[in-house]
Coordinates of C-alpha atoms in Angstrom, one line a residue:
Chain A
M1 CA 18.6 44.3 9.4
D2 CA 14.8 44.5 9.2
N3 CA 13.4 41.1 10.2
S4 CA 9.8 42.1 9.5
I5 CA 10.4 42.2 5.7
V6 CA 11.8 38.6 5.8
M7 CA 8.7 37.6 7.9
I8 CA 6.4 39.1 5.4
A9 CA 8.2 37.4 2.5
I10 CA 7.9 34.1 4.3
A11 CA 4.2 34.7 5.0
V12 CA 3.5 35.6 1.3
L13 CA 5.4 32.4 0.3
D14 CA 3.2 30.4 2.7
I15 CA 0.0 31.9 1.2
C16 CA 1.3 31.3 -2.3
A17 CA 1.9 27.6 -1.5
L18 CA -1.6 27.4 -0.1
V19 CA -3.1 29.0 -3.2
L20 CA -1.2 26.6 -5.5
M21 CA -2.5 23.6 -3.4
I22 CA -6.0 25.0 -3.7
T23 CA -5.4 25.3 -7.5
S24 CA -4.4 21.7 -7.6
C25 CA -7.6 20.7 -5.7
V26 CA -9.7 22.7 -8.3
E27 CA -7.8 20.9 -11.1
R28 CA -8.6 17.6 -9.4
H29 CA -12.3 18.4 -9.4
S30 CA -12.3 19.5 -13.1
G31 CA -10.1 16.4 -13.8
R32 CA -12.8 14.2 -12.4
K33 CA -15.4 15.8 -14.6
R34 CA -13.2 15.4 -17.7
W35 CA -12.5 11.8 -16.8
S36 CA -16.2 11.0 -16.5
K37 CA -16.8 12.7 -19.8
M38 CA -13.9 10.9 -21.5
T39 CA -14.8 7.5 -20.2
S40 CA -18.6 8.0 -20.9
D41 CA -19.2 7.8 -17.1
M42 CA -19.3 4.1 -17.0
E43 CA -19.3 1.6 -14.1
L44 CA -19.5 -2.1 -13.4
A45 CA -22.3 -3.4 -11.3
E46 CA -23.1 -6.7 -9.7
N47 CA -26.5 -6.8 -8.1
D48 CA -26.2 -4.1 -5.4
R49 CA -22.4 -3.8 -5.6
I50 CA -21.0 -1.0 -7.8
F51 CA -17.5 -0.7 -9.0
P52 CA -16.4 2.7 -10.2
L53 CA -13.9 2.8 -13.1
E54 CA -11.4 5.5 -12.1
C55 CA -8.2 4.3 -13.8
D56 CA -7.3 3.4 -17.3
E57 CA -6.4 -0.2 -16.3
I58 CA -8.6 -2.1 -13.9
L59 CA -7.7 -5.6 -12.8
I60 CA -10.6 -8.0 -12.0
G61 CA -9.9 -11.1 -10.0
R62 CA -10.1 -13.1 -6.8
H63 CA -6.7 -11.9 -5.5
A64 CA -6.6 -9.3 -2.8
S65 CA -4.5 -7.0 -5.0
A66 CA -7.1 -6.8 -7.8
D67 CA -8.9 -3.5 -8.3
I68 CA -12.2 -5.2 -8.4
R69 CA -12.0 -8.2 -6.1
I70 CA -14.6 -11.0 -6.5
Q71 CA -14.2 -13.6 -3.8
D72 CA -15.5 -16.6 -5.7
M73 CA -13.6 -19.8 -6.5
S74 CA -15.0 -19.8 -10.0
V75 CA -13.1 -16.5 -10.7
S76 CA -9.3 -16.7 -11.3
R77 CA -6.9 -14.7 -9.2
Y78 CA -6.3 -12.3 -12.0
H79 CA -9.2 -13.0 -14.3
A80 CA -9.7 -10.0 -16.6
M81 CA -8.5 -6.5 -17.3
L82 CA -10.6 -3.5 -18.3
N83 CA -8.8 -0.9 -20.4
V84 CA -10.0 2.5 -21.6
S85 CA -8.3 4.2 -24.5
G86 CA -9.6 7.0 -26.7
G87 CA -12.8 6.9 -24.6
K88 CA -13.5 3.3 -25.5
W89 CA -13.6 0.6 -22.9
S90 CA -12.5 -3.0 -23.6
V91 CA -12.1 -6.1 -21.6
T92 CA -9.3 -8.7 -22.0
D93 CA -9.2 -12.2 -20.7
L94 CA -6.0 -12.8 -18.7
N95 CA -5.9 -16.5 -19.7
S96 CA -8.3 -17.3 -16.9
K97 CA -9.5 -20.9 -16.2
S98 CA -13.2 -20.2 -17.0
G99 CA -12.7 -17.4 -19.5
I100 CA -14.9 -14.4 -20.1
Y101 CA -18.3 -14.3 -21.7
V102 CA -19.7 -11.0 -22.9
N103 CA -23.4 -11.2 -23.8
G104 CA -23.2 -15.0 -23.8
R105 CA -20.2 -15.1 -26.2
K106 CA -16.8 -16.3 -25.1
V107 CA -14.2 -13.6 -25.9
Q108 CA -10.5 -13.0 -25.5
N109 CA -10.5 -9.2 -26.1
I110 CA -13.5 -7.1 -27.0
R111 CA -14.8 -3.6 -26.9
L112 CA -17.5 -3.0 -24.4
Y113 CA -20.8 -1.1 -25.0
E114 CA -23.3 0.2 -22.5
G115 CA -25.5 -2.6 -21.1
D116 CA -23.0 -5.4 -21.9
V117 CA -23.1 -8.3 -19.5
I118 CA -19.8 -9.8 -18.5
V119 CA -19.7 -13.2 -17.0
L120 CA -16.7 -14.3 -15.0
G121 CA -17.0 -17.9 -13.7
T122 CA -20.4 -17.9 -12.0
R123 CA -20.5 -14.1 -11.5
R124 CA -22.3 -11.6 -13.7
L125 CA -21.3 -8.0 -14.0
V126 CA -23.1 -5.3 -15.9
F127 CA -21.3 -2.6 -17.8
R128 CA -23.5 0.4 -17.5
R129 CA -23.7 4.2 -17.4
K130 CA -23.8 5.8 -14.0
E131 CA -26.9 7.9 -14.6
L132 CA -29.0 4.7 -15.2
Q133 CA -29.0 3.7 -11.6
R134 CA -29.7 7.2 -10.2
Chain B
M1 CA -7.9 26.7 -20.0
S2 CA -10.4 25.1 -17.7
N3 CA -10.0 27.4 -14.6
P4 CA -9.0 30.9 -15.7
V5 CA -9.8 32.3 -12.2
S6 CA -7.5 29.9 -10.4
Y7 CA -4.9 30.5 -13.1
F8 CA -5.1 34.2 -12.6
F9 CA -4.7 34.0 -8.8
S10 CA -1.9 31.5 -9.0
C11 CA 0.0 34.0 -11.3
L12 CA -0.8 36.8 -8.9
F13 CA 0.6 35.0 -5.8
V14 CA 3.7 33.7 -7.5
L15 CA 4.4 37.3 -8.6
A16 CA 3.7 38.5 -5.0
A17 CA 6.0 35.9 -3.5
H18 CA 8.9 36.9 -5.8
G19 CA 8.0 40.6 -5.3
T20 CA 8.4 40.4 -1.5
M21 CA 11.6 38.4 -1.8
L22 CA 13.0 41.1 -4.2
F23 CA 11.9 43.8 -1.8
S24 CA 13.7 42.0 1.0
V25 CA 16.8 42.0 -1.2
F26 CA 16.3 45.8 -1.8
S27 CA 15.9 46.5 2.0
N28 CA 18.4 44.1 3.6
G29 CA 20.7 43.1 0.8
K30 CA 24.3 44.1 0.1
Y31 CA 24.7 45.8 -3.3
S32 CA 26.9 48.4 -4.8
S33 CA 24.3 49.9 -7.0
V34 CA 20.5 49.9 -7.1
N35 CA 20.7 49.0 -10.8
D36 CA 21.9 45.5 -9.7
V37 CA 18.6 45.0 -7.8
V38 CA 16.6 46.4 -10.7
I39 CA 18.2 44.1 -13.2
L40 CA 17.6 41.1 -10.9
A41 CA 14.0 42.1 -10.4
A42 CA 13.5 42.6 -14.2
A43 CA 14.9 39.2 -14.9
V44 CA 12.8 37.4 -12.3
I45 CA 9.5 39.2 -12.9
G46 CA 10.1 39.0 -16.7
L47 CA 10.7 35.2 -16.6
D48 CA 7.5 34.9 -14.5
L49 CA 5.4 36.8 -16.9
L50 CA 6.9 35.1 -20.0
Y51 CA 6.2 31.7 -18.5
F52 CA 2.6 32.7 -17.6
I53 CA 2.0 33.8 -21.2
V54 CA 3.6 30.8 -22.8
M55 CA 2.1 28.1 -20.6
P56 CA -1.5 28.2 -22.0
F57 CA -0.2 27.5 -25.5
F58 CA 0.6 24.0 -24.3
R59 CA -3.1 23.4 -23.7
Q60 CA -2.4 21.4 -20.5
K61 CA -5.3 20.4 -18.2
T62 CA -3.4 21.4 -15.0
Y63 CA -0.9 24.1 -14.1
A64 CA -0.3 23.8 -10.4
V65 CA 3.0 21.9 -10.7
D66 CA 4.2 24.5 -13.4
F67 CA 3.5 27.3 -11.0
M68 CA 5.4 25.6 -8.2
L69 CA 8.3 25.0 -10.6
V70 CA 8.5 28.7 -11.8
L71 CA 8.1 29.8 -8.2
I72 CA 11.1 27.6 -7.0
L73 CA 13.3 28.4 -10.0
N74 CA 12.9 32.1 -9.6
M75 CA 13.6 31.8 -5.9
S76 CA 16.7 29.9 -6.9
I77 CA 17.7 32.8 -9.2
I78 CA 17.3 35.3 -6.4
F79 CA 19.3 33.1 -3.9
Q80 CA 22.1 32.4 -6.3
S81 CA 22.3 36.1 -7.5
C82 CA 22.7 37.3 -3.9
F83 CA 25.5 35.1 -2.7
G84 CA 28.4 37.5 -1.8
G85 CA 26.6 40.6 -3.1
V86 CA 23.6 41.2 -5.3
K87 CA 24.2 40.8 -9.0
L88 CA 22.2 38.7 -11.5
D89 CA 23.8 35.3 -12.0
V90 CA 23.4 35.1 -15.7
K91 CA 24.7 31.6 -16.0
H92 CA 22.2 30.3 -13.4
F93 CA 19.4 32.4 -15.0
V94 CA 20.2 30.6 -18.4
T95 CA 20.2 27.1 -16.7
C96 CA 16.9 27.9 -15.1
I97 CA 15.4 28.7 -18.5
T98 CA 16.9 25.5 -19.8
A99 CA 15.2 23.6 -16.9
L100 CA 11.9 25.2 -17.9
A101 CA 12.4 24.1 -21.5
S102 CA 13.4 20.6 -20.2
C103 CA 10.2 20.5 -18.2
R104 CA 8.2 21.1 -21.3
A105 CA 10.1 18.3 -23.1
G106 CA 9.4 15.9 -20.2
Y107 CA 5.7 16.8 -20.3
I108 CA 5.4 16.3 -24.1
L109 CA 7.3 13.0 -24.1
C110 CA 5.5 11.4 -21.1
C111 CA 1.9 12.7 -21.4
D112 CA 0.8 9.6 -23.3
H113 CA 2.0 6.8 -21.1
R114 CA 1.2 4.1 -23.6
W115 CA 3.5 5.7 -26.2
I116 CA 6.4 6.2 -23.8
E117 CA 5.9 2.7 -22.4
S118 CA 6.1 1.3 -25.9
K119 CA 9.6 2.9 -26.3
K120 CA 11.1 1.1 -23.3
K121 CA 13.7 -0.5 -25.4
F122 CA 15.0 2.9 -26.5
I123 CA 15.0 3.9 -22.8
W124 CA 17.2 0.9 -21.9
A125 CA 19.4 1.7 -24.9
G126 CA 19.7 5.4 -23.7
I127 CA 20.9 4.2 -20.3
G128 CA 23.4 1.9 -22.1
I129 CA 24.7 4.7 -24.3
L130 CA 25.1 7.0 -21.3
M131 CA 27.1 4.3 -19.5
V132 CA 29.3 3.9 -22.6
I133 CA 29.9 7.6 -22.6
I134 CA 30.8 7.5 -18.9
L135 CA 33.2 4.6 -19.6
L136 CA 34.9 6.3 -22.5
F137 CA 34.9 10.0 -21.5
T138 CA 34.8 10.5 -17.8
G139 CA 37.5 8.1 -16.6
S140 CA 37.4 5.9 -13.6
R141 CA 37.8 8.6 -11.0
S142 CA 35.8 11.4 -12.4
M143 CA 32.1 12.1 -13.2
W144 CA 32.5 15.1 -15.5
I145 CA 33.1 15.6 -19.2
D146 CA 34.9 18.9 -19.8
L147 CA 33.8 20.5 -23.1
G148 CA 35.9 23.6 -22.5
F149 CA 33.1 26.1 -22.3
M150 CA 31.0 23.9 -20.0
T151 CA 31.2 20.6 -18.1
I152 CA 28.6 17.8 -18.3
Q153 CA 27.8 15.1 -15.7
P154 CA 26.4 12.3 -17.9
S155 CA 25.3 10.2 -14.9
E156 CA 22.7 12.9 -14.0
F157 CA 20.8 12.1 -17.3
I158 CA 20.5 8.4 -16.3
K159 CA 18.1 9.5 -13.4
P160 CA 15.0 10.3 -15.5
L161 CA 15.7 7.4 -17.8
L162 CA 15.9 5.0 -14.9
I163 CA 12.6 6.3 -13.5
L164 CA 11.0 5.7 -16.9
A165 CA 12.6 2.2 -17.1
C166 CA 11.4 1.3 -13.6
A167 CA 7.8 2.5 -14.2
T168 CA 5.3 -0.2 -15.2
S169 CA 1.7 -0.5 -16.2
V170 CA -0.6 -3.2 -14.8
S171 CA -0.8 -4.9 -18.2
E172 CA 3.0 -5.2 -18.3
Q173 CA 3.0 -6.9 -14.9
Q174 CA 0.5 -9.5 -16.2
N175 CA 3.0 -10.5 -18.9
K176 CA 4.4 -13.4 -16.8
H177 CA 6.4 -16.4 -17.8
Q178 CA 6.8 -19.6 -15.8
I179 CA 10.4 -20.5 -15.1
W180 CA 10.7 -23.6 -13.0
K181 CA 8.3 -22.9 -10.1
F182 CA 8.3 -19.1 -10.4
N183 CA 6.2 -16.7 -12.4
I184 CA 8.6 -14.2 -13.7
V185 CA 8.1 -10.9 -15.5
Y186 CA 11.2 -10.6 -17.8
D187 CA 11.2 -6.8 -17.6
N188 CA 11.6 -7.0 -13.8
L189 CA 14.8 -9.0 -14.3
I190 CA 16.1 -6.6 -17.0
I191 CA 15.4 -3.5 -14.7
F192 CA 17.3 -5.2 -11.9
G193 CA 20.2 -5.9 -14.2
I194 CA 20.2 -2.3 -15.5
T195 CA 20.2 -0.9 -12.0
A196 CA 23.0 -3.2 -10.8
V197 CA 25.1 -2.1 -13.8
V198 CA 24.3 1.6 -13.1
L199 CA 25.3 1.3 -9.5
L200 CA 28.5 -0.5 -10.3
F201 CA 29.3 2.3 -12.8
Q202 CA 28.7 4.9 -10.2
W203 CA 31.0 3.1 -7.8
W204 CA 33.7 2.8 -10.5
C205 CA 33.7 6.5 -11.4
R206 CA 33.5 7.4 -7.7
D207 CA 30.2 9.2 -7.9
L208 CA 29.2 7.6 -4.6
G209 CA 26.8 10.3 -3.7
S210 CA 24.5 9.4 -6.5
I211 CA 24.2 5.8 -5.5
P212 CA 21.5 6.4 -2.8
T213 CA 19.5 8.4 -5.4
F214 CA 19.6 5.6 -8.0
G215 CA 18.9 3.1 -5.2
A216 CA 15.8 5.0 -4.1
I217 CA 14.5 5.2 -7.7
Y218 CA 14.9 1.4 -8.1
A219 CA 13.5 0.7 -4.6
S220 CA 10.3 2.7 -5.4
G221 CA 10.0 0.9 -8.8
F222 CA 10.6 -2.5 -7.1
I223 CA 8.1 -1.9 -4.4
L224 CA 5.4 -0.7 -6.9
R225 CA 6.1 -3.7 -9.1
I226 CA 5.7 -6.3 -6.4
C227 CA 2.8 -4.4 -4.7
Y228 CA 0.7 -3.6 -7.7
P229 CA -2.0 -2.5 -8.0
K230 CA -2.8 -2.0 -4.4
A231 CA -0.8 -2.2 -1.2
K232 CA -1.0 -6.0 -1.0
Y233 CA 2.5 -7.4 -0.9
S234 CA 4.5 -10.2 0.3
K235 CA 6.1 -9.2 3.7
K236 CA 8.6 -12.0 3.2
T237 CA 9.8 -10.5 0.0
L238 CA 10.2 -7.1 1.5
I239 CA 12.0 -8.5 4.6
I240 CA 14.4 -10.4 2.4
A241 CA 15.0 -7.3 0.2
G242 CA 15.6 -5.2 3.4
I243 CA 18.1 -7.7 4.7
C244 CA 19.9 -7.7 1.3
V245 CA 20.1 -3.9 1.3
A246 CA 21.5 -3.9 4.9
V247 CA 24.1 -6.5 4.0
L248 CA 25.1 -4.5 0.8
G249 CA 25.3 -1.3 2.9
I250 CA 27.7 -3.0 5.4
V251 CA 29.8 -4.5 2.7
A252 CA 30.0 -1.1 0.9
I253 CA 31.2 0.6 4.1
I254 CA 33.9 -2.2 4.5
V255 CA 35.2 -1.9 1.0
A256 CA 34.7 1.8 0.6
P257 CA 37.7 3.9 -0.4
P258 CA 39.8 5.4 2.4
Y259 CA 38.5 9.0 1.8
V260 CA 34.9 7.8 2.2
K261 CA 35.7 6.0 5.4
E262 CA 37.4 9.2 6.6
R263 CA 34.3 11.2 5.9
I264 CA 32.1 8.7 7.8
F265 CA 34.1 8.6 10.9
V266 CA 35.6 12.1 10.9
N267 CA 35.0 14.6 13.7
I268 CA 34.8 17.9 11.8
W269 CA 35.7 20.0 14.8
D270 CA 39.1 18.2 15.1
D271 CA 40.0 19.1 11.5
T272 CA 38.3 22.4 10.7
S273 CA 40.9 23.3 8.1
G274 CA 41.1 19.9 6.4
T275 CA 38.4 17.2 6.0
G276 CA 35.9 19.1 8.2
Y277 CA 36.4 22.5 6.5
Q278 CA 33.2 22.8 4.5
Q279 CA 30.9 21.2 7.1
S280 CA 32.3 23.2 10.0
K281 CA 32.0 26.5 8.0
A282 CA 28.5 25.4 6.9
L283 CA 27.4 24.8 10.5
I284 CA 28.9 28.1 11.7
G285 CA 27.0 29.8 8.8
I286 CA 23.7 28.3 9.7
A287 CA 24.2 29.3 13.4
E288 CA 25.2 32.9 12.4
G289 CA 22.2 33.2 10.1
G290 CA 19.7 32.4 12.9
W291 CA 16.0 32.5 12.1
F292 CA 16.0 35.4 9.7
G293 CA 19.5 35.5 8.2
K294 CA 22.1 38.2 7.9
G295 CA 20.5 39.7 4.7
A296 CA 21.0 38.9 1.1
G297 CA 24.7 39.0 0.1
N298 CA 25.9 39.6 3.7
G299 CA 27.1 36.0 4.4
M300 CA 30.7 34.7 4.5
L301 CA 30.0 31.2 3.1
H302 CA 30.2 32.3 -0.5
D303 CA 34.0 32.2 -0.1
V304 CA 33.9 28.5 0.8
F305 CA 34.3 25.9 -2.1
A306 CA 30.9 24.6 -3.5
S307 CA 28.9 27.2 -1.4
E308 CA 26.5 27.5 -4.3
S309 CA 26.0 23.8 -4.9
D310 CA 27.0 21.2 -2.2
I311 CA 26.4 23.4 0.9
V312 CA 23.8 25.7 -0.7
F313 CA 21.4 25.0 2.1
A314 CA 23.8 26.4 4.6
T315 CA 24.5 29.4 2.4
I316 CA 20.8 30.2 2.1
C317 CA 20.4 29.7 5.9
E318 CA 23.2 32.2 6.6
E319 CA 21.8 34.9 4.2
W320 CA 18.1 34.3 4.4
G321 CA 17.7 32.5 7.7
L322 CA 16.6 29.1 8.7
L323 CA 12.9 29.8 8.3
F324 CA 13.3 30.8 4.7
A325 CA 15.5 27.8 3.9
L326 CA 12.9 25.5 5.5
M327 CA 10.2 27.2 3.4
M328 CA 12.2 26.5 0.3
I329 CA 12.5 22.8 1.2
L330 CA 8.7 22.8 1.9
M331 CA 8.1 24.2 -1.6
L332 CA 10.2 21.4 -3.1
L333 CA 8.3 18.8 -1.1
I334 CA 4.9 20.2 -2.0
M335 CA 5.9 20.3 -5.7
T336 CA 6.8 16.6 -5.7
A337 CA 3.8 15.7 -3.5
M338 CA 1.3 17.4 -5.9
P339 CA 0.2 14.0 -7.3
L340 CA -1.2 13.2 -3.8
I341 CA -3.6 16.1 -4.2
N342 CA -4.5 15.3 -7.8
P343 CA -3.7 11.6 -8.3
P344 CA -2.7 10.2 -11.7
R345 CA -5.2 8.1 -13.6
S346 CA -2.8 5.5 -14.8
Y347 CA -0.5 3.1 -12.8
Y348 CA 2.4 4.0 -15.1
H349 CA 2.2 7.7 -14.3
G350 CA 1.8 6.8 -10.6
N351 CA 5.1 4.9 -10.8
I352 CA 6.8 7.9 -12.5
C353 CA 5.6 10.2 -9.7
A354 CA 6.9 7.8 -7.0
G355 CA 10.3 7.6 -8.7
V356 CA 10.6 11.4 -9.1
C357 CA 9.6 11.9 -5.5
A358 CA 12.0 9.2 -4.3
A359 CA 14.9 10.8 -6.3
F360 CA 14.2 14.3 -5.1
T361 CA 13.6 13.4 -1.5
V362 CA 16.9 11.4 -1.3
Q363 CA 18.9 14.2 -3.0
M364 CA 17.4 16.8 -0.7
A365 CA 18.1 14.7 2.4
L366 CA 21.7 14.0 1.3
N367 CA 22.4 17.7 0.6
I368 CA 20.8 19.1 3.7
F369 CA 21.8 16.5 6.2
G370 CA 25.3 16.5 4.7
S371 CA 25.6 20.3 5.1
C372 CA 24.4 19.9 8.7
N373 CA 26.9 17.2 9.5
M374 CA 24.2 14.7 10.3
I375 CA 25.5 12.3 7.6
P376 CA 28.8 12.1 5.7
F377 CA 29.3 14.9 3.1
T378 CA 28.2 13.5 -0.3
G379 CA 28.4 16.5 -2.7
V380 CA 24.9 15.8 -4.1
T381 CA 23.1 18.9 -5.4
L382 CA 19.8 20.3 -4.0
P383 CA 17.3 20.0 -6.9
F384 CA 16.7 23.4 -8.6
I385 CA 18.5 25.4 -5.9
S386 CA 22.1 24.3 -6.4
E387 CA 24.1 25.6 -9.4
G388 CA 24.7 23.1 -12.1
G389 CA 23.4 22.7 -15.6
S390 CA 23.2 18.8 -15.8
S391 CA 21.3 18.6 -12.5
M392 CA 19.0 21.5 -13.5
V393 CA 18.1 20.0 -16.9
T394 CA 17.4 16.5 -15.5
S395 CA 15.4 17.9 -12.5
G396 CA 13.3 20.0 -15.0
F397 CA 12.7 16.9 -17.1
M398 CA 11.6 14.9 -14.0
I399 CA 9.2 17.7 -13.0
G400 CA 7.9 17.6 -16.6
M401 CA 7.1 13.9 -16.0
I402 CA 5.0 14.8 -13.0
V403 CA 3.2 17.5 -15.1
A404 CA 2.5 14.7 -17.6
S405 CA 0.9 12.6 -14.9
Q406 CA -1.3 15.5 -14.0
S407 CA -2.3 16.2 -17.6
P408 CA -2.3 12.8 -19.3
E409 CA -3.5 11.9 -22.7
F410 CA -5.6 8.8 -23.3
N411 CA -6.2 9.3 -26.9
Q412 CA -4.7 6.3 -28.6
A413 CA -6.8 3.7 -30.3
V414 CA -7.8 0.5 -28.4
R415 CA -4.7 -1.7 -28.2
S416 CA -5.3 -5.4 -28.3
T417 CA -3.8 -7.2 -25.5
G418 CA -5.2 -10.5 -26.5
T419 CA -1.7 -12.0 -27.0
T420 CA -0.8 -11.4 -23.3
R421 CA 0.6 -14.6 -21.9
T422 CA -0.2 -15.2 -18.3
M423 CA 0.6 -17.9 -15.9
N424 CA -1.8 -17.0 -13.1
R425 CA -4.6 -19.5 -13.5
G426 CA -6.7 -19.5 -10.4

């Protein structure tokens, strides 16, 4: 039996796996671009801190398991949730103690627009486009 | 198609991989006529080309997992067609095409996670219906329904449904209700109940090999439910859960049927013609195959019962060699690990990927380690490689769920979650 042919087949299979992993990396890169385009490339900012919005559900709160953790006693453990759907972002109050204020108005669930100011307890977050700060 | 260049090269290398395997069959294989090799090559390359042409019509954003799937399925067709002599295994070829169709179905159903999540009651009902079917048609000591022209294993279809049932979004986990001093998510209790009933059913119909797979699916869902959304979890909860699992395992061994106990404690070399027959033959086959195998169709394991399903790893080792068999396992692992390279954008899809990965990993471990006599023989199939229509269809569907997580849709209108009731005041 000719072992060299089996070795070549194994080598080609190896290369094929590598090519497919590279394809997946390329898809990840284009997926990022598509995500930015679909979600209007938005982010949350608090003074110098910037929170990228990279999932369709983002939990904001004081708890260590929150996606955006704000260590402030005026913020509830699970205070608010950001959602994106159909390219539109919205924020929902998770029945927090101090509630959510968007542009000074107390809300339960509201669609967000560029430049909106979200107040959670004593903390102030700005919903803005990434390009603005560059 | 966003990346036509990478698509082209992926097609090229998948074809090259199958081409070299087929050349190896031609050079080293055992066949009575060259026509058998030509027919096998035409089937494999034809299926490759057909899939590459059809795939772009689905307008997916990613294709890497699909390429891995078609690569593995056609490898499987080559392996199965060579056991005991080269001849296209038409039945396996058809089940592989069914698996590809099932993958498409999984993708279409799961690409919009909000839609599939809203259908969770139908998923629970689906599991219930399957259990009623098992109760009515398989009997207490069987796992198959014989339709005459084919047999179906209904418990296989519970696997993707259980993965979907265990998956959760962050919003769903915020829907807590206070009962006494505890904040409870009702869905978590329902999933626990469903899993417990499924496991009891598996025990009842003596499909004990599937219990670790269902357990792994639930464990991944359980951990992701208590750990969401980041790896912040209560160590106490995990330790208690671990102790419960250990106690359950010990109790299961104590009350296990005699034939299971026999498999746990048997020395296969003392009984090579009885209880240890398959495993001893499998080990001899692996040893005889060595690093590079005896050549396609030149093995002796194809005469052993379940050589193409339960001990398929050993059969491949014997004919293709240990290196090739390990490469095949690596391919399966890479396919399930693709979400690590291109992570999903939603927690629900992340849960699905974890569930599929858990199910596949446990099945592979049970099959391979069982063949090698490292654990008791379970009779669990090796996903996509073993023969078996039910397993193939459900495995294809589960890979479709991974494809959906790679090419998700977020197109639904804004859903109001203002009525969410939470009990987590700070």
